[in-house]
Short mmCIF file of N, CA and C in Angstrom, two decimals:
data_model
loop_
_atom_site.label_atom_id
_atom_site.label_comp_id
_atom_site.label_asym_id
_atom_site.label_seq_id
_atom_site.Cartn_x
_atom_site.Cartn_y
_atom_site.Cartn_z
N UNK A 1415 -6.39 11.36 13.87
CA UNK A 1415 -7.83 11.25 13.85
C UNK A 1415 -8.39 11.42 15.27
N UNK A 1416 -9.75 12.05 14.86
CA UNK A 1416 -10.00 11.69 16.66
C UNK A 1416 -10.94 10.65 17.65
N UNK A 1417 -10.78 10.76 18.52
CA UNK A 1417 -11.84 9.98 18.81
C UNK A 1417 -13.17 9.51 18.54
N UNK A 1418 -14.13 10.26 18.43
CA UNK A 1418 -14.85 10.26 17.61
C UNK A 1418 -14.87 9.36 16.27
N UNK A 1419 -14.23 10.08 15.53
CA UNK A 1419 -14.11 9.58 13.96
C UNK A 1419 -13.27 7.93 14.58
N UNK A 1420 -12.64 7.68 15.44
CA UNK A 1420 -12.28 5.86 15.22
C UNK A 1420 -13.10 5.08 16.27
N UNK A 1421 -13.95 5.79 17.28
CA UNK A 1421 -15.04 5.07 17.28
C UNK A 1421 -16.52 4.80 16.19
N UNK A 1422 -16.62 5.65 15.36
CA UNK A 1422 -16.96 5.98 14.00
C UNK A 1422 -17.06 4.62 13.23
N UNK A 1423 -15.50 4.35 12.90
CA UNK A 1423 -15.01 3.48 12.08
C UNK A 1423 -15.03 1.95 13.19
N UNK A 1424 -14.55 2.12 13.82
CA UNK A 1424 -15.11 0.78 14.74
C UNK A 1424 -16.41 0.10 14.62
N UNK A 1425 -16.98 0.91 14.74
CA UNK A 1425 -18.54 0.58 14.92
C UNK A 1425 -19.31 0.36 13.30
N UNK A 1426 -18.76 0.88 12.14
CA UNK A 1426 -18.77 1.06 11.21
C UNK A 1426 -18.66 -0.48 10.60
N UNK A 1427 -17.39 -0.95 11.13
CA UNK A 1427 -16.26 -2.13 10.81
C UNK A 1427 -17.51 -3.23 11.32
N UNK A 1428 -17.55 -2.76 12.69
CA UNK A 1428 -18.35 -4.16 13.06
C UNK A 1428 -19.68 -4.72 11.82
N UNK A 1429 -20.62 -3.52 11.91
CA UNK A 1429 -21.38 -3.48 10.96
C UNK A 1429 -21.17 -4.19 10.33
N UNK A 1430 -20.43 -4.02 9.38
CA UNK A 1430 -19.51 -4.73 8.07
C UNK A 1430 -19.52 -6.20 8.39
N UNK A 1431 -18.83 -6.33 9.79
CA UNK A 1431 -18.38 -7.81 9.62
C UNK A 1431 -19.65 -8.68 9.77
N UNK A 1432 -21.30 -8.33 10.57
CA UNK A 1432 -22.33 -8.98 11.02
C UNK A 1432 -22.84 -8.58 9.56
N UNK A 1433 -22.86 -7.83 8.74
CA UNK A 1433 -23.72 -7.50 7.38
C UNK A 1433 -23.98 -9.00 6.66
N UNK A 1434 -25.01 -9.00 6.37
CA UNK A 1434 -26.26 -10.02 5.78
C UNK A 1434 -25.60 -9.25 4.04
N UNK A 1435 -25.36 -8.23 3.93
CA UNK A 1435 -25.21 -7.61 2.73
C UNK A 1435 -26.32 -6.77 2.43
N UNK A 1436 -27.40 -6.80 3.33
CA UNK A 1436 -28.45 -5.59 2.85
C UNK A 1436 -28.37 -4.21 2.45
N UNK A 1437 -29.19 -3.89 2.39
CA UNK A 1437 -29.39 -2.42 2.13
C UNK A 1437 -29.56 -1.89 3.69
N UNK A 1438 -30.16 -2.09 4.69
CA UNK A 1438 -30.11 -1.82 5.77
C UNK A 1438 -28.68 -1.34 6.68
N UNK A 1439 -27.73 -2.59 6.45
CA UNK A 1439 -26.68 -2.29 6.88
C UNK A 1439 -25.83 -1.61 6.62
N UNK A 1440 -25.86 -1.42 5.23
CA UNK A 1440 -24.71 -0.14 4.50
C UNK A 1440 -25.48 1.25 5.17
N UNK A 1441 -26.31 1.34 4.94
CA UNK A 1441 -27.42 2.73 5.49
C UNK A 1441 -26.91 3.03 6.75
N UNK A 1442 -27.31 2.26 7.58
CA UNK A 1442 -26.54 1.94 9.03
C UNK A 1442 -25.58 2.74 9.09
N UNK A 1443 -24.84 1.86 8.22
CA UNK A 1443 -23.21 2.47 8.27
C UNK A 1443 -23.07 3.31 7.63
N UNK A 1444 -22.95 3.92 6.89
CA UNK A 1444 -23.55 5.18 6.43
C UNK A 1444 -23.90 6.52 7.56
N UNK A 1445 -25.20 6.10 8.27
CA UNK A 1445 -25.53 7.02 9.36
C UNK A 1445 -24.39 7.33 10.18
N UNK A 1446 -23.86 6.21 10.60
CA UNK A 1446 -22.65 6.78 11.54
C UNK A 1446 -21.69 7.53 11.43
N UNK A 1447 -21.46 7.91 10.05
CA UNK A 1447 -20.73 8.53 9.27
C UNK A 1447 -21.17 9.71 8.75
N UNK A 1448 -22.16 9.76 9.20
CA UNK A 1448 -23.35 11.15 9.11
C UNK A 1448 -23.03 11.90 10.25
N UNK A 1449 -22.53 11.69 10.97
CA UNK A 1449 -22.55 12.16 12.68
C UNK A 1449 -21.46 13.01 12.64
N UNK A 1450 -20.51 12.61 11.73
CA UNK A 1450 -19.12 13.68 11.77
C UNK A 1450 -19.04 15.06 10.89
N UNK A 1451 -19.00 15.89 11.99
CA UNK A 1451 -18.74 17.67 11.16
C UNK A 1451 -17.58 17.33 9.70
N UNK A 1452 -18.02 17.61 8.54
CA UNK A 1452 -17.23 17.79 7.74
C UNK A 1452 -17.48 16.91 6.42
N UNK A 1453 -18.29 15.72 6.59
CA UNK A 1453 -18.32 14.22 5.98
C UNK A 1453 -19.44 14.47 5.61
N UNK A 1454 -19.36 14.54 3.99
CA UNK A 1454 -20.81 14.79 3.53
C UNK A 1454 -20.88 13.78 2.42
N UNK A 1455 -21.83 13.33 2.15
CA UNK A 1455 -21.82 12.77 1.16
C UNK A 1455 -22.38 12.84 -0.38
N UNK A 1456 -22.17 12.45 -1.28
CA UNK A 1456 -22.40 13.05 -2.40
C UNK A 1456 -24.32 12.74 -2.67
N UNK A 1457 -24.02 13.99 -3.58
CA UNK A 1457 -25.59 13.89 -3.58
C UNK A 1457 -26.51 13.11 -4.57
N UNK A 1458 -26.20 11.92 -5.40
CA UNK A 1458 -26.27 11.12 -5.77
C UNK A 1458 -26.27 9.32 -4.90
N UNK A 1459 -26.03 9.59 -3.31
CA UNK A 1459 -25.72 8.25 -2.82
C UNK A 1459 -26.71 7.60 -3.06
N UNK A 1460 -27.74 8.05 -3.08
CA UNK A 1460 -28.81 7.09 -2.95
C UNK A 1460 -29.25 6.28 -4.30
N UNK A 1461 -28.66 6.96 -5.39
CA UNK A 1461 -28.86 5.91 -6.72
C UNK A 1461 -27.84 5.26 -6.97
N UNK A 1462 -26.55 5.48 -5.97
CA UNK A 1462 -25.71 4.26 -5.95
C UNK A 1462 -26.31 2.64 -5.51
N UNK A 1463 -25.70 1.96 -6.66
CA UNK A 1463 -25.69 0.71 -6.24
C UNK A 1463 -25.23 -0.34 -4.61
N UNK A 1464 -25.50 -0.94 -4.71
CA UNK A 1464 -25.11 -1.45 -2.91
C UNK A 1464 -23.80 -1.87 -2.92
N UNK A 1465 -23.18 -2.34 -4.06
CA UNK A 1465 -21.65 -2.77 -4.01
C UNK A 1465 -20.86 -1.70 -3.86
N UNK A 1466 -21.14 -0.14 -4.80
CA UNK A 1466 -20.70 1.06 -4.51
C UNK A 1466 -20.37 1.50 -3.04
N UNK A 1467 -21.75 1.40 -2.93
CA UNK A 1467 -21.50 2.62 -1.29
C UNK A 1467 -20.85 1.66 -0.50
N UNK A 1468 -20.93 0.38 -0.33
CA UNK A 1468 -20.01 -0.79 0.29
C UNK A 1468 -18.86 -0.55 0.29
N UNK A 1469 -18.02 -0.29 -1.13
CA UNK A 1469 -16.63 -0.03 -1.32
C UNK A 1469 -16.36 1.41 -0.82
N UNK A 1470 -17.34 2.12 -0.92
CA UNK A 1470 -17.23 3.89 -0.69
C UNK A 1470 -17.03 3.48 0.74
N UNK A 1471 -17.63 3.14 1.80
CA UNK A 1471 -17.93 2.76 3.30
C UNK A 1471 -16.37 2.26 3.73
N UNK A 1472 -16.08 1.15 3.27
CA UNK A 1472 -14.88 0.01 3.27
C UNK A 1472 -13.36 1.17 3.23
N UNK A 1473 -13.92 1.53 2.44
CA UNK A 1473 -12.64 2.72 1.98
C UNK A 1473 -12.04 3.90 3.42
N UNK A 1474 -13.89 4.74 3.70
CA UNK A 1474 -13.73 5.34 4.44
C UNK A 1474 -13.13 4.63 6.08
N UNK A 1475 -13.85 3.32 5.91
CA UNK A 1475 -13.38 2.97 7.53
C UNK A 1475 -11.98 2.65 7.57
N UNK A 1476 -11.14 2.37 6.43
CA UNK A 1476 -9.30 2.43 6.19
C UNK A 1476 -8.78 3.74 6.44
N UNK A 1477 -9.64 4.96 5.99
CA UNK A 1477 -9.06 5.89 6.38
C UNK A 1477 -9.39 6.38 7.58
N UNK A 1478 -10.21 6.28 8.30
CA UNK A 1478 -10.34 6.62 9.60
C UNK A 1478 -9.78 5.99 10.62
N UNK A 1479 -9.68 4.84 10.14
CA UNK A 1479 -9.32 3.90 11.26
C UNK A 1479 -7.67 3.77 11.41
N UNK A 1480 -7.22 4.76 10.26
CA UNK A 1480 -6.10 5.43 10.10
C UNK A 1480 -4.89 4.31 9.41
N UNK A 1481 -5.30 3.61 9.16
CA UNK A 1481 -4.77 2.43 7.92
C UNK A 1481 -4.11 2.91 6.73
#
């Protein structure tokens, strides 16, 4: 992975751990994950539920963070 993408997931993670559980913070995290050439997201995210994109998020920062 590169740099980038596990400062990505770092920053991602933290998110996660200060999250209130809003909608704000998944978005957040989300954006940062917007920043990387290649990582798109489906075009339905936004009528995902908040537990969804949470687990979708959770998932991605295991794989980046190379777990």
């Amino acid at each position: 992975m590169s740099d980038l993408t596990k400062t990505i997931s770092l920053a991602s993670r933290m998110f996660s751990a200060i999250s209130d559980g809003t909608a704000d913070y998944v978005e957040q995290r989300a954006r940062f994950y917007r920043l990387l050439p290649g990582i798109d997201f489906p075009s339905d995210w936004d009528e995902l539920d908040l537990d969804e994109k949470t687990k979708r998020l959770d998932q991605l920062d295991q794989i980046a963070a190379g777990s």
